[in-house]
Amino acid sequence: CTHPRGQPCVACPRFGGALKPTDTMAWCHVACMRSIPELGLADDGENEFVTGLDGVPKERARLVRVTTWMVI
């Protein structure tokens, strides 16, 4: 997918790279999605999109961003 300029990944502070749209109309790196157990891919027949963002516990969300930022 082509990433629109000016919008970072919802799971880390980085821009660009291999991104997928999310079910909340944002963008997420494929590497971030794979490193966060609550996230997954759904397919509506035409497009794949990242799901499960609302399933990441709030107390862990800040830690996830730091971890995934270092992985990418």
Coordinates of C-alpha atoms in Angstrom, one line a residue:
C1 CA 0.0 0.0 0.0
T2 CA 1.1 3.5 -0.6
H3 CA 1.5 5.5 2.6
P4 CA 0.2 9.0 2.6
R5 CA 2.8 11.6 3.6
G6 CA 2.8 13.1 7.1
Q7 CA 1.2 10.1 8.8
P8 CA 3.3 7.8 11.0
C9 CA 2.7 4.2 11.9
V10 CA 0.1 3.9 14.7
A11 CA 2.3 1.5 16.6
C12 CA 5.6 3.4 16.4
P13 CA 6.9 7.0 15.6
R14 CA 8.5 6.1 12.3
F15 CA 7.3 7.1 8.8
G16 CA 7.6 5.1 5.6
G17 CA 8.4 1.4 5.1
A18 CA 6.1 -1.5 4.5
L19 CA 2.7 -0.2 5.7
K20 CA -0.8 -1.6 5.7
P21 CA -4.0 0.4 6.3
T22 CA -5.8 -0.3 9.5
D23 CA -9.5 -0.8 10.2
T24 CA -9.4 2.6 11.9
M25 CA -8.3 4.5 8.8
A26 CA -4.6 4.8 10.0
W27 CA -1.4 3.0 8.9
C28 CA 0.7 0.3 10.6
H29 CA 4.1 -1.2 9.6
V30 CA 3.9 -4.9 8.8
A31 CA 6.9 -5.4 11.2
C32 CA 5.0 -3.7 14.0
M33 CA 1.9 -5.7 13.3
R34 CA 3.9 -9.0 13.5
S35 CA 5.6 -8.0 16.8
I36 CA 2.3 -7.1 18.6
P37 CA 0.3 -10.2 19.5
E38 CA -3.1 -8.5 19.5
L39 CA -2.7 -7.3 15.9
G40 CA -3.6 -9.3 12.8
L41 CA -4.6 -9.0 9.2
A42 CA -8.1 -9.1 7.8
D43 CA -9.1 -9.4 4.2
D44 CA -12.3 -7.9 2.8
G45 CA -11.9 -9.6 -0.6
E46 CA -10.1 -6.6 -2.1
N47 CA -7.7 -5.3 0.5
E48 CA -5.8 -6.5 3.6
F49 CA -5.9 -4.3 6.7
V50 CA -4.5 -4.4 10.2
T51 CA -7.0 -5.2 13.0
G52 CA -6.9 -5.4 16.7
L53 CA -5.5 -2.0 17.6
D54 CA -8.2 -1.6 20.3
G55 CA -7.1 -4.9 21.9
V56 CA -3.6 -3.6 22.9
P57 CA -3.8 -2.9 26.6
K58 CA -3.4 0.8 27.4
E59 CA -0.8 0.2 30.0
R60 CA 1.4 -1.6 27.4
A61 CA 0.8 0.7 24.5
R62 CA 3.6 3.1 25.3
L63 CA 6.1 0.2 25.7
V64 CA 5.0 -1.3 22.4
R65 CA 5.8 1.8 20.5
V66 CA 9.4 1.9 21.9
T67 CA 9.9 -1.8 21.2
T68 CA 8.6 -1.8 17.7
W69 CA 10.5 1.4 16.9
M70 CA 13.8 -0.4 17.7
V71 CA 12.8 -3.5 15.7
I72 CA 12.2 -1.7 12.4

